[in-house]
Amino acid sequence: MMDIIEIENHHTSGLYTKRPLAIVRGQGARLWDSEGREYIDCVGGQGAANIGHANPQVAQAIAEQAQRLISCPEMFYNDRRAAWEERLCQVSGYPRVFLCNSGAEANEAAIKFARLTTGRSEIIAFKRAFHGRTFGALSATWEKKYREPFEPLVPGFIHLTYNDRQALQAAVSERTAAVLVEVVQGEGGVNPASAEFLSVAEQVCRQHGALLIVDEVQTGFGRTGRLFAFQHYDLRPDLVCLAKSIAGGVPMGAVLIGGRIGSLPPQTHGSTFGGNPLACAAALASLNFLLENRLPERAAELGAWFIEQLRGLSSPLIREVRGLGLMVGIELKQKVTPYLQALMSEGVMALPAGLTVMRFLPPLVIEKSDLERVVEAVASVLAKEAAEWTK
Ligand code: PLP
């Protein structure tokens, strides 16, 4: 293990805060490190592993496609891409899709499509939003520590208070190209939007000729208990940004393009790797697995149960438990890093969302018995710490 860590430490960019272990294998919702230690995985590839690790159906699709054709830019048509685009449009009810390679790229594309379509420049985003780290996506992201070192950012971005309907109503105007919103803020602390807020967002956009962009990079592909989180509500976003779990963990991003977007002039946007047959094969196999195994429904049921169990924990350290489906956060009254470390020693991997929220994004194939163990581990870690306090 030391070898792996030393080598990475020697050559890495240094941009990441890493945990001192090397993960070398996964299966379903379990991970193993190089010392053979087993973990219940509630990091879930930061949301990219909804269908579980080492999924045989997806592995086979990738292997077959790798032996047939990996590279095929969109200057040519391709059988896998055609099949994937058709299936994604069919299950989402959207007529068109743009394919790229990450969440940031999906948001970049959606922002550009909104400016192209409306001829306006203003983009309304929200406090605590996270949309990615490229310049357009970063300009829509709220957190100062990500933004400030890189200013000046792209002009035309405004941040309003999330879930504040009045502020939104007052801000959207004939200058607004788009409102960009997460249905549940992920990195910002697992904050679900209210149905009324989302409905107002759609209404004011329609009223003023602006577009509604929903960032489903983290909430998509079954995570919240529906295939897409906007489907919990009577909502019809104009653009939907997807990535993370879209292709079973293989890099891909996508933007679903609604009917209010006109034709996008050729050459105004594009990507070399976008729509490559390898990622398309993985995406198709992954979506088929997700739907055949009713993983969105599973996330809804298990998530409701998990949230209820966590709400039942009577720890003085817990401020609030919140979430939707298997996107779950526990807000503590203090910083979460030591608790995440303690959880890891109990064999449970979880991730932070901001400084004070513990976040759980398990693969949706996780067994209930594993979630029971997660609840026990959380209870034990918080109890130990509370005992330390009262000493
Ligand atoms: N949008 C949301 C809601 C996200 O949670 C993330 C990543 O965490 C992104 C965009 C950026 O995605 P990527 O890291 O693939 O660029």
Short mmCIF file of N, CA and C in Angstrom, two decimals, residues 66-237:
data_model
loop_
_atom_site.label_atom_id
_atom_site.label_comp_id
_atom_site.label_asym_id
_atom_site.label_seq_id
_atom_site.Cartn_x
_atom_site.Cartn_y
_atom_site.Cartn_z
N ALA A 66 -14.81 -2.34 -26.91
CA ALA A 66 -13.38 -2.01 -26.99
C ALA A 66 -12.70 -2.80 -28.11
N GLN A 67 -13.20 -3.99 -28.36
CA GLN A 67 -12.59 -4.80 -29.41
C GLN A 67 -13.12 -4.47 -30.80
N ARG A 68 -14.16 -3.65 -30.84
CA ARG A 68 -14.80 -3.33 -32.12
C ARG A 68 -14.43 -1.93 -32.60
N LEU A 69 -14.69 -0.92 -31.74
CA LEU A 69 -14.39 0.46 -32.11
C LEU A 69 -14.49 1.35 -30.87
N ILE A 70 -13.40 2.07 -30.55
CA ILE A 70 -13.43 2.98 -29.40
C ILE A 70 -13.61 4.42 -29.87
N SER A 71 -12.83 4.84 -30.85
CA SER A 71 -12.85 6.24 -31.30
C SER A 71 -13.72 6.41 -32.52
N CYS A 72 -14.62 7.37 -32.43
CA CYS A 72 -15.42 7.72 -33.61
C CYS A 72 -16.05 9.07 -33.37
N PRO A 73 -15.37 10.15 -33.76
CA PRO A 73 -15.92 11.49 -33.51
C PRO A 73 -17.24 11.68 -34.25
N GLU A 74 -17.97 12.71 -33.83
CA GLU A 74 -19.32 12.91 -34.37
C GLU A 74 -19.34 13.42 -35.81
N MET A 75 -18.17 13.49 -36.45
CA MET A 75 -18.21 13.77 -37.90
C MET A 75 -18.72 12.55 -38.66
N PHE A 76 -18.74 11.38 -37.98
CA PHE A 76 -19.32 10.16 -38.56
C PHE A 76 -20.52 9.74 -37.72
N TYR A 77 -21.39 8.99 -38.30
CA TYR A 77 -22.46 8.35 -37.54
C TYR A 77 -21.90 7.06 -36.95
N ASN A 78 -22.55 6.54 -35.92
CA ASN A 78 -22.07 5.32 -35.29
C ASN A 78 -23.25 4.50 -34.73
N ASP A 79 -23.18 3.19 -34.84
CA ASP A 79 -24.29 2.33 -34.41
C ASP A 79 -24.56 2.42 -32.90
N ARG A 80 -23.49 2.39 -32.06
CA ARG A 80 -23.68 2.45 -30.60
C ARG A 80 -24.27 3.79 -30.17
N ARG A 81 -23.74 4.87 -30.78
CA ARG A 81 -24.23 6.21 -30.42
C ARG A 81 -25.71 6.34 -30.78
N ALA A 82 -26.05 5.85 -31.97
CA ALA A 82 -27.45 5.94 -32.41
C ALA A 82 -28.35 5.20 -31.42
N ALA A 83 -27.91 3.99 -31.02
CA ALA A 83 -28.72 3.18 -30.11
C ALA A 83 -28.87 3.88 -28.76
N TRP A 84 -27.78 4.47 -28.27
CA TRP A 84 -27.79 5.15 -26.97
C TRP A 84 -28.66 6.41 -27.00
N GLU A 85 -28.49 7.22 -28.04
CA GLU A 85 -29.27 8.46 -28.14
C GLU A 85 -30.77 8.14 -28.19
N GLU A 86 -31.09 7.10 -28.98
CA GLU A 86 -32.50 6.74 -29.13
C GLU A 86 -33.08 6.30 -27.77
N ARG A 87 -32.32 5.48 -27.04
CA ARG A 87 -32.80 4.94 -25.75
C ARG A 87 -32.92 6.06 -24.70
N LEU A 88 -31.90 6.93 -24.64
CA LEU A 88 -31.93 8.01 -23.64
C LEU A 88 -33.12 8.95 -23.91
N CYS A 89 -33.34 9.26 -25.18
CA CYS A 89 -34.46 10.15 -25.52
C CYS A 89 -35.79 9.47 -25.22
N GLN A 90 -35.83 8.17 -25.49
CA GLN A 90 -37.07 7.42 -25.23
C GLN A 90 -37.42 7.43 -23.73
N VAL A 91 -36.43 7.14 -22.87
CA VAL A 91 -36.77 7.04 -21.43
C VAL A 91 -36.96 8.41 -20.79
N SER A 92 -36.36 9.45 -21.37
CA SER A 92 -36.45 10.78 -20.74
C SER A 92 -37.60 11.59 -21.33
N GLY A 93 -38.05 11.22 -22.52
CA GLY A 93 -39.09 11.99 -23.19
C GLY A 93 -38.56 13.26 -23.86
N TYR A 94 -37.25 13.39 -23.97
CA TYR A 94 -36.65 14.55 -24.66
C TYR A 94 -36.34 14.17 -26.10
N PRO A 95 -36.47 15.13 -27.03
CA PRO A 95 -36.25 14.78 -28.44
C PRO A 95 -34.79 14.68 -28.87
N ARG A 96 -33.91 15.46 -28.21
CA ARG A 96 -32.52 15.52 -28.67
C ARG A 96 -31.56 15.49 -27.49
N VAL A 97 -30.29 15.14 -27.78
CA VAL A 97 -29.29 15.11 -26.73
C VAL A 97 -27.93 15.51 -27.29
N PHE A 98 -27.16 16.23 -26.46
CA PHE A 98 -25.75 16.53 -26.79
C PHE A 98 -24.89 15.69 -25.86
N LEU A 99 -23.89 15.03 -26.43
CA LEU A 99 -23.03 14.15 -25.62
C LEU A 99 -21.65 14.76 -25.42
N CYS A 100 -21.18 14.73 -24.16
CA CYS A 100 -19.85 15.23 -23.83
C CYS A 100 -19.21 14.28 -22.82
N ASN A 101 -18.39 14.78 -21.90
CA ASN A 101 -17.57 13.85 -21.11
C ASN A 101 -17.57 14.04 -19.61
N SER A 102 -18.26 15.03 -19.09
CA SER A 102 -18.25 15.25 -17.65
C SER A 102 -19.42 16.15 -17.27
N GLY A 103 -19.59 16.32 -15.95
CA GLY A 103 -20.65 17.18 -15.47
C GLY A 103 -20.40 18.64 -15.79
N ALA A 104 -19.17 19.08 -15.59
CA ALA A 104 -18.83 20.47 -15.90
C ALA A 104 -19.10 20.75 -17.37
N GLU A 105 -18.71 19.81 -18.21
CA GLU A 105 -18.91 20.01 -19.66
C GLU A 105 -20.39 20.05 -20.02
N ALA A 106 -21.20 19.26 -19.31
CA ALA A 106 -22.64 19.28 -19.59
C ALA A 106 -23.20 20.66 -19.24
N ASN A 107 -22.77 21.21 -18.09
CA ASN A 107 -23.25 22.55 -17.71
C ASN A 107 -22.73 23.63 -18.65
N GLU A 108 -21.46 23.51 -19.02
CA GLU A 108 -20.88 24.45 -20.00
C GLU A 108 -21.75 24.50 -21.26
N ALA A 109 -22.08 23.29 -21.76
CA ALA A 109 -22.85 23.19 -23.00
C ALA A 109 -24.23 23.81 -22.82
N ALA A 110 -24.87 23.49 -21.68
CA ALA A 110 -26.24 24.00 -21.45
C ALA A 110 -26.23 25.53 -21.38
N ILE A 111 -25.22 26.08 -20.72
CA ILE A 111 -25.12 27.55 -20.61
C ILE A 111 -24.95 28.15 -22.02
N LYS A 112 -24.09 27.53 -22.82
CA LYS A 112 -23.89 28.03 -24.18
C LYS A 112 -25.17 27.90 -25.01
N PHE A 113 -25.87 26.78 -24.88
CA PHE A 113 -27.11 26.59 -25.65
C PHE A 113 -28.14 27.65 -25.24
N ALA A 114 -28.17 27.97 -23.93
CA ALA A 114 -29.14 28.96 -23.45
C ALA A 114 -28.82 30.34 -24.03
N ARG A 115 -27.53 30.68 -24.05
CA ARG A 115 -27.15 31.99 -24.61
C ARG A 115 -27.41 32.02 -26.12
N LEU A 116 -27.10 30.91 -26.80
CA LEU A 116 -27.34 30.83 -28.25
C LEU A 116 -28.82 31.00 -28.58
N THR A 117 -29.66 30.28 -27.83
CA THR A 117 -31.08 30.23 -28.14
C THR A 117 -31.77 31.55 -27.83
N THR A 118 -31.40 32.17 -26.70
CA THR A 118 -32.14 33.37 -26.28
C THR A 118 -31.50 34.66 -26.79
N GLY A 119 -30.22 34.60 -27.12
CA GLY A 119 -29.50 35.82 -27.48
C GLY A 119 -29.28 36.71 -26.27
N ARG A 120 -29.49 36.16 -25.06
CA ARG A 120 -29.28 36.92 -23.81
C ARG A 120 -28.10 36.30 -23.07
N SER A 121 -27.58 37.06 -22.08
CA SER A 121 -26.38 36.54 -21.42
C SER A 121 -26.56 36.19 -19.94
N GLU A 122 -27.60 36.72 -19.29
CA GLU A 122 -27.69 36.54 -17.83
C GLU A 122 -28.09 35.11 -17.45
N ILE A 123 -27.30 34.54 -16.53
CA ILE A 123 -27.60 33.21 -16.01
C ILE A 123 -27.84 33.34 -14.51
N ILE A 124 -29.00 32.89 -14.06
CA ILE A 124 -29.31 32.94 -12.63
C ILE A 124 -29.03 31.57 -12.01
N ALA A 125 -28.13 31.56 -11.01
CA ALA A 125 -27.80 30.33 -10.28
C ALA A 125 -28.07 30.60 -8.80
N PHE A 126 -27.66 29.68 -7.92
CA PHE A 126 -28.06 29.80 -6.51
C PHE A 126 -26.90 29.65 -5.54
N LYS A 127 -27.09 30.24 -4.37
CA LYS A 127 -26.10 30.10 -3.31
C LYS A 127 -25.96 28.62 -2.96
N ARG A 128 -24.74 28.21 -2.68
CA ARG A 128 -24.38 26.81 -2.38
C ARG A 128 -24.44 25.88 -3.57
N ALA A 129 -24.69 26.42 -4.76
CA ALA A 129 -24.74 25.56 -5.95
C ALA A 129 -23.34 25.06 -6.29
N PHE A 130 -23.29 23.86 -6.84
CA PHE A 130 -22.04 23.37 -7.43
C PHE A 130 -22.35 22.85 -8.83
N HIS A 131 -21.65 23.42 -9.82
CA HIS A 131 -21.92 23.00 -11.20
C HIS A 131 -20.66 22.57 -11.94
N GLY A 132 -19.50 22.62 -11.27
CA GLY A 132 -18.26 22.18 -11.93
C GLY A 132 -17.20 23.25 -11.88
N ARG A 133 -16.03 22.94 -12.46
CA ARG A 133 -14.86 23.78 -12.23
C ARG A 133 -14.26 24.40 -13.49
N THR A 134 -14.90 24.19 -14.64
CA THR A 134 -14.46 24.92 -15.83
C THR A 134 -15.08 26.31 -15.76
N PHE A 135 -14.60 27.25 -16.57
CA PHE A 135 -14.95 28.65 -16.29
C PHE A 135 -16.45 28.97 -16.29
N GLY A 136 -17.19 28.42 -17.25
CA GLY A 136 -18.63 28.70 -17.27
C GLY A 136 -19.31 28.06 -16.07
N ALA A 137 -19.03 26.77 -15.89
CA ALA A 137 -19.64 26.03 -14.77
C ALA A 137 -19.19 26.62 -13.44
N LEU A 138 -17.95 27.04 -13.37
CA LEU A 138 -17.42 27.65 -12.13
C LEU A 138 -18.11 28.99 -11.84
N SER A 139 -18.43 29.71 -12.89
CA SER A 139 -19.10 31.00 -12.70
C SER A 139 -20.49 30.80 -12.11
N ALA A 140 -21.07 29.62 -12.37
CA ALA A 140 -22.39 29.30 -11.81
C ALA A 140 -22.26 28.69 -10.41
N THR A 141 -21.07 28.23 -10.07
CA THR A 141 -20.81 27.62 -8.75
C THR A 141 -20.67 28.73 -7.73
N TRP A 142 -21.04 28.44 -6.48
CA TRP A 142 -21.14 29.52 -5.51
C TRP A 142 -19.92 29.65 -4.60
N GLU A 143 -19.39 28.53 -4.17
CA GLU A 143 -18.37 28.51 -3.11
C GLU A 143 -17.15 29.37 -3.48
N LYS A 144 -16.84 30.30 -2.57
CA LYS A 144 -15.75 31.25 -2.80
C LYS A 144 -14.41 30.58 -3.03
N LYS A 145 -14.13 29.53 -2.26
CA LYS A 145 -12.79 28.94 -2.34
C LYS A 145 -12.52 28.32 -3.72
N TYR A 146 -13.58 27.94 -4.42
CA TYR A 146 -13.39 27.43 -5.79
C TYR A 146 -13.26 28.57 -6.80
N ARG A 147 -13.91 29.70 -6.49
CA ARG A 147 -14.03 30.78 -7.47
C ARG A 147 -12.89 31.80 -7.40
N GLU A 148 -12.64 32.27 -6.16
CA GLU A 148 -11.80 33.46 -6.01
C GLU A 148 -10.41 33.39 -6.66
N PRO A 149 -9.71 32.23 -6.57
CA PRO A 149 -8.37 32.22 -7.16
C PRO A 149 -8.36 32.43 -8.68
N PHE A 150 -9.55 32.30 -9.31
CA PHE A 150 -9.58 32.29 -10.78
C PHE A 150 -10.29 33.49 -11.38
N GLU A 151 -10.63 34.46 -10.54
CA GLU A 151 -11.35 35.63 -11.05
C GLU A 151 -10.43 36.44 -11.96
N PRO A 152 -10.92 37.15 -12.95
CA PRO A 152 -12.34 37.32 -13.25
C PRO A 152 -12.95 36.10 -13.94
N LEU A 153 -14.15 35.77 -13.50
CA LEU A 153 -14.89 34.65 -14.12
C LEU A 153 -15.74 35.18 -15.27
N VAL A 154 -16.59 34.32 -15.79
CA VAL A 154 -17.44 34.72 -16.92
C VAL A 154 -18.48 35.72 -16.41
N PRO A 155 -18.64 36.87 -17.08
CA PRO A 155 -19.65 37.82 -16.61
C PRO A 155 -21.08 37.33 -16.86
N GLY A 156 -22.02 37.92 -16.12
CA GLY A 156 -23.44 37.64 -16.39
C GLY A 156 -24.08 36.64 -15.46
N PHE A 157 -23.34 36.19 -14.43
CA PHE A 157 -23.91 35.20 -13.51
C PHE A 157 -24.35 35.87 -12.20
N ILE A 158 -25.53 35.47 -11.72
CA ILE A 158 -26.08 36.01 -10.47
C ILE A 158 -26.41 34.83 -9.56
N HIS A 159 -26.19 34.99 -8.24
CA HIS A 159 -26.55 33.92 -7.29
C HIS A 159 -27.63 34.38 -6.33
N LEU A 160 -28.75 33.67 -6.34
CA LEU A 160 -29.86 33.99 -5.43
C LEU A 160 -29.93 32.94 -4.33
N THR A 161 -30.72 33.26 -3.29
CA THR A 161 -30.91 32.28 -2.22
C THR A 161 -31.76 31.12 -2.73
N TYR A 162 -31.26 29.90 -2.50
CA TYR A 162 -31.96 28.68 -2.92
C TYR A 162 -33.28 28.58 -2.16
N ASN A 163 -34.31 28.17 -2.86
CA ASN A 163 -35.65 27.99 -2.27
C ASN A 163 -36.35 29.30 -1.91
N ASP A 164 -35.79 30.44 -2.35
CA ASP A 164 -36.47 31.73 -2.11
C ASP A 164 -37.26 32.11 -3.37
N ARG A 165 -38.56 31.82 -3.33
CA ARG A 165 -39.41 32.03 -4.51
C ARG A 165 -39.51 33.49 -4.90
N GLN A 166 -39.67 34.34 -3.87
CA GLN A 166 -39.86 35.77 -4.16
C GLN A 166 -38.63 36.37 -4.83
N ALA A 167 -37.47 36.01 -4.32
CA ALA A 167 -36.23 36.55 -4.89
C ALA A 167 -36.12 36.13 -6.36
N LEU A 168 -36.51 34.90 -6.62
CA LEU A 168 -36.43 34.38 -8.00
C LEU A 168 -37.40 35.12 -8.91
N GLN A 169 -38.63 35.27 -8.41
CA GLN A 169 -39.64 35.98 -9.19
C GLN A 169 -39.18 37.40 -9.53
N ALA A 170 -38.55 38.03 -8.56
CA ALA A 170 -38.13 39.42 -8.76
C ALA A 170 -36.92 39.50 -9.70
N ALA A 171 -36.10 38.46 -9.74
CA ALA A 171 -34.83 38.56 -10.48
C ALA A 171 -34.96 38.22 -11.97
N VAL A 172 -35.83 37.28 -12.31
CA VAL A 172 -35.90 36.84 -13.71
C VAL A 172 -36.56 37.94 -14.54
N SER A 173 -35.95 38.25 -15.67
CA SER A 173 -36.46 39.35 -16.50
C SER A 173 -36.20 39.05 -17.98
N GLU A 174 -36.45 40.05 -18.82
CA GLU A 174 -36.20 39.92 -20.26
C GLU A 174 -34.70 39.82 -20.58
N ARG A 175 -33.87 40.04 -19.56
CA ARG A 175 -32.41 39.89 -19.77
C ARG A 175 -31.92 38.47 -19.48
N THR A 176 -32.79 37.67 -18.84
CA THR A 176 -32.34 36.36 -18.36
C THR A 176 -32.30 35.32 -19.47
N ALA A 177 -31.16 34.71 -19.65
CA ALA A 177 -31.06 33.60 -20.62
C ALA A 177 -31.58 32.33 -19.97
N ALA A 178 -31.14 32.07 -18.72
CA ALA A 178 -31.55 30.82 -18.08
C ALA A 178 -31.46 30.89 -16.57
N VAL A 179 -32.26 30.04 -15.94
CA VAL A 179 -32.13 29.75 -14.51
C VAL A 179 -31.54 28.35 -14.44
N LEU A 180 -30.45 28.23 -13.68
CA LEU A 180 -29.75 26.94 -13.58
C LEU A 180 -29.86 26.45 -12.15
N VAL A 181 -30.45 25.26 -11.96
CA VAL A 181 -30.75 24.82 -10.59
C VAL A 181 -30.56 23.31 -10.42
N GLU A 182 -30.11 22.91 -9.21
CA GLU A 182 -30.07 21.50 -8.83
C GLU A 182 -31.38 21.18 -8.10
N VAL A 183 -31.94 20.01 -8.36
CA VAL A 183 -33.19 19.62 -7.68
C VAL A 183 -32.89 19.30 -6.20
N VAL A 184 -31.75 18.67 -5.96
CA VAL A 184 -31.22 18.56 -4.60
C VAL A 184 -29.78 19.02 -4.69
N GLN A 185 -29.43 20.06 -3.96
CA GLN A 185 -28.02 20.50 -4.01
C GLN A 185 -27.17 19.40 -3.36
N GLY A 186 -26.13 18.99 -4.09
CA GLY A 186 -25.28 17.90 -3.60
C GLY A 186 -24.11 18.40 -2.78
N GLU A 187 -23.12 18.94 -3.47
CA GLU A 187 -21.91 19.42 -2.79
C GLU A 187 -22.26 20.49 -1.76
N GLY A 188 -23.33 21.24 -2.03
CA GLY A 188 -23.73 22.34 -1.15
C GLY A 188 -24.35 21.90 0.16
N GLY A 189 -24.49 20.57 0.39
CA GLY A 189 -24.98 20.13 1.70
C GLY A 189 -26.22 19.24 1.68
N VAL A 190 -26.54 18.62 0.53
CA VAL A 190 -27.74 17.78 0.40
C VAL A 190 -28.99 18.59 0.81
N ASN A 191 -29.28 19.61 0.01
CA ASN A 191 -30.44 20.47 0.28
C ASN A 191 -31.49 20.27 -0.81
N PRO A 192 -32.61 19.64 -0.49
CA PRO A 192 -33.66 19.48 -1.51
C PRO A 192 -34.38 20.80 -1.79
N ALA A 193 -34.70 21.02 -3.07
CA ALA A 193 -35.51 22.19 -3.43
C ALA A 193 -36.96 21.91 -3.06
N SER A 194 -37.72 22.96 -2.77
CA SER A 194 -39.15 22.73 -2.52
C SER A 194 -39.87 22.66 -3.87
N ALA A 195 -40.99 21.92 -3.88
CA ALA A 195 -41.77 21.78 -5.12
C ALA A 195 -42.23 23.16 -5.61
N GLU A 196 -42.59 24.03 -4.66
CA GLU A 196 -43.10 25.37 -5.03
C GLU A 196 -42.00 26.19 -5.69
N PHE A 197 -40.81 26.09 -5.16
CA PHE A 197 -39.68 26.84 -5.71
C PHE A 197 -39.41 26.41 -7.16
N LEU A 198 -39.41 25.11 -7.38
CA LEU A 198 -39.14 24.60 -8.74
C LEU A 198 -40.26 25.01 -9.68
N SER A 199 -41.48 24.99 -9.18
CA SER A 199 -42.61 25.35 -10.02
C SER A 199 -42.54 26.84 -10.39
N VAL A 200 -42.18 27.68 -9.42
CA VAL A 200 -42.01 29.12 -9.70
C VAL A 200 -40.88 29.32 -10.71
N ALA A 201 -39.81 28.56 -10.57
CA ALA A 201 -38.68 28.69 -11.51
C ALA A 201 -39.17 28.44 -12.93
N GLU A 202 -39.95 27.38 -13.09
CA GLU A 202 -40.45 27.07 -14.43
C GLU A 202 -41.39 28.18 -14.94
N GLN A 203 -42.30 28.59 -14.06
CA GLN A 203 -43.26 29.63 -14.47
C GLN A 203 -42.59 30.93 -14.89
N VAL A 204 -41.67 31.43 -14.04
CA VAL A 204 -41.07 32.73 -14.38
C VAL A 204 -40.20 32.64 -15.62
N CYS A 205 -39.58 31.49 -15.82
CA CYS A 205 -38.78 31.32 -17.05
C CYS A 205 -39.70 31.43 -18.27
N ARG A 206 -40.81 30.71 -18.22
CA ARG A 206 -41.76 30.73 -19.36
C ARG A 206 -42.26 32.16 -19.60
N GLN A 207 -42.61 32.81 -18.49
CA GLN A 207 -43.19 34.16 -18.57
C GLN A 207 -42.24 35.15 -19.24
N HIS A 208 -40.95 35.00 -18.99
CA HIS A 208 -39.98 35.99 -19.49
C HIS A 208 -39.14 35.47 -20.66
N GLY A 209 -39.49 34.32 -21.21
CA GLY A 209 -38.74 33.79 -22.36
C GLY A 209 -37.35 33.31 -21.99
N ALA A 210 -37.15 32.98 -20.70
CA ALA A 210 -35.86 32.41 -20.28
C ALA A 210 -35.97 30.88 -20.27
N LEU A 211 -34.83 30.21 -20.16
CA LEU A 211 -34.84 28.75 -20.18
C LEU A 211 -34.56 28.20 -18.79
N LEU A 212 -35.15 27.04 -18.49
CA LEU A 212 -34.89 26.39 -17.21
C LEU A 212 -33.90 25.25 -17.44
N ILE A 213 -32.72 25.38 -16.82
CA ILE A 213 -31.71 24.31 -16.90
C ILE A 213 -31.68 23.59 -15.56
N VAL A 214 -31.85 22.29 -15.58
CA VAL A 214 -31.75 21.52 -14.34
C VAL A 214 -30.46 20.71 -14.39
N ASP A 215 -29.64 20.88 -13.35
CA ASP A 215 -28.39 20.13 -13.25
C ASP A 215 -28.65 18.84 -12.49
N GLU A 216 -28.74 17.74 -13.24
CA GLU A 216 -29.02 16.42 -12.65
C GLU A 216 -27.76 15.56 -12.64
N VAL A 217 -26.61 16.22 -12.63
CA VAL A 217 -25.35 15.47 -12.67
C VAL A 217 -25.27 14.49 -11.49
N GLN A 218 -25.66 14.97 -10.30
CA GLN A 218 -25.58 14.11 -9.11
C GLN A 218 -26.91 13.40 -8.83
N THR A 219 -28.02 14.03 -9.19
CA THR A 219 -29.33 13.48 -8.82
C THR A 219 -29.87 12.50 -9.86
N GLY A 220 -29.25 12.44 -11.04
CA GLY A 220 -29.78 11.63 -12.13
C GLY A 220 -29.56 10.14 -11.96
N PHE A 221 -30.18 9.39 -12.86
CA PHE A 221 -29.99 7.94 -12.96
C PHE A 221 -30.33 7.19 -11.68
N GLY A 222 -31.50 7.54 -11.15
CA GLY A 222 -32.09 6.76 -10.07
C GLY A 222 -31.72 7.20 -8.67
N ARG A 223 -30.74 8.04 -8.53
CA ARG A 223 -30.22 8.39 -7.21
C ARG A 223 -31.31 8.80 -6.21
N THR A 224 -32.24 9.65 -6.64
CA THR A 224 -33.21 10.20 -5.68
C THR A 224 -34.51 9.40 -5.60
N GLY A 225 -34.58 8.29 -6.35
CA GLY A 225 -35.80 7.50 -6.29
C GLY A 225 -36.66 7.62 -7.55
N ARG A 226 -36.26 8.44 -8.48
CA ARG A 226 -36.85 8.48 -9.83
C ARG A 226 -35.67 8.46 -10.79
N LEU A 227 -35.94 8.13 -12.06
CA LEU A 227 -34.81 8.09 -12.99
C LEU A 227 -34.10 9.45 -12.97
N PHE A 228 -34.90 10.53 -13.06
CA PHE A 228 -34.36 11.89 -12.90
C PHE A 228 -35.13 12.58 -11.78
N ALA A 229 -34.44 13.40 -11.01
CA ALA A 229 -35.08 13.99 -9.83
C ALA A 229 -36.22 14.94 -10.21
N PHE A 230 -36.13 15.59 -11.38
CA PHE A 230 -37.21 16.53 -11.75
C PHE A 230 -38.53 15.79 -11.92
N GLN A 231 -38.46 14.46 -12.13
CA GLN A 231 -39.68 13.67 -12.34
C GLN A 231 -40.49 13.49 -11.05
N HIS A 232 -39.92 13.88 -9.90
CA HIS A 232 -40.72 13.89 -8.68
C HIS A 232 -41.79 14.97 -8.77
N TYR A 233 -41.55 15.96 -9.64
CA TYR A 233 -42.43 17.13 -9.69
C TYR A 233 -43.03 17.24 -11.08
N ASP A 234 -44.02 18.11 -11.20
CA ASP A 234 -44.63 18.32 -12.50
C ASP A 234 -43.81 19.38 -13.23
N LEU A 235 -42.65 18.97 -13.71
CA LEU A 235 -41.67 19.94 -14.19
C LEU A 235 -41.18 19.52 -15.57
N ARG A 236 -40.94 20.48 -16.42
CA ARG A 236 -40.43 20.16 -17.75
C ARG A 236 -39.26 21.11 -18.06
N PRO A 237 -38.06 20.81 -17.53
CA PRO A 237 -36.92 21.69 -17.80
C PRO A 237 -36.62 21.76 -19.29
#
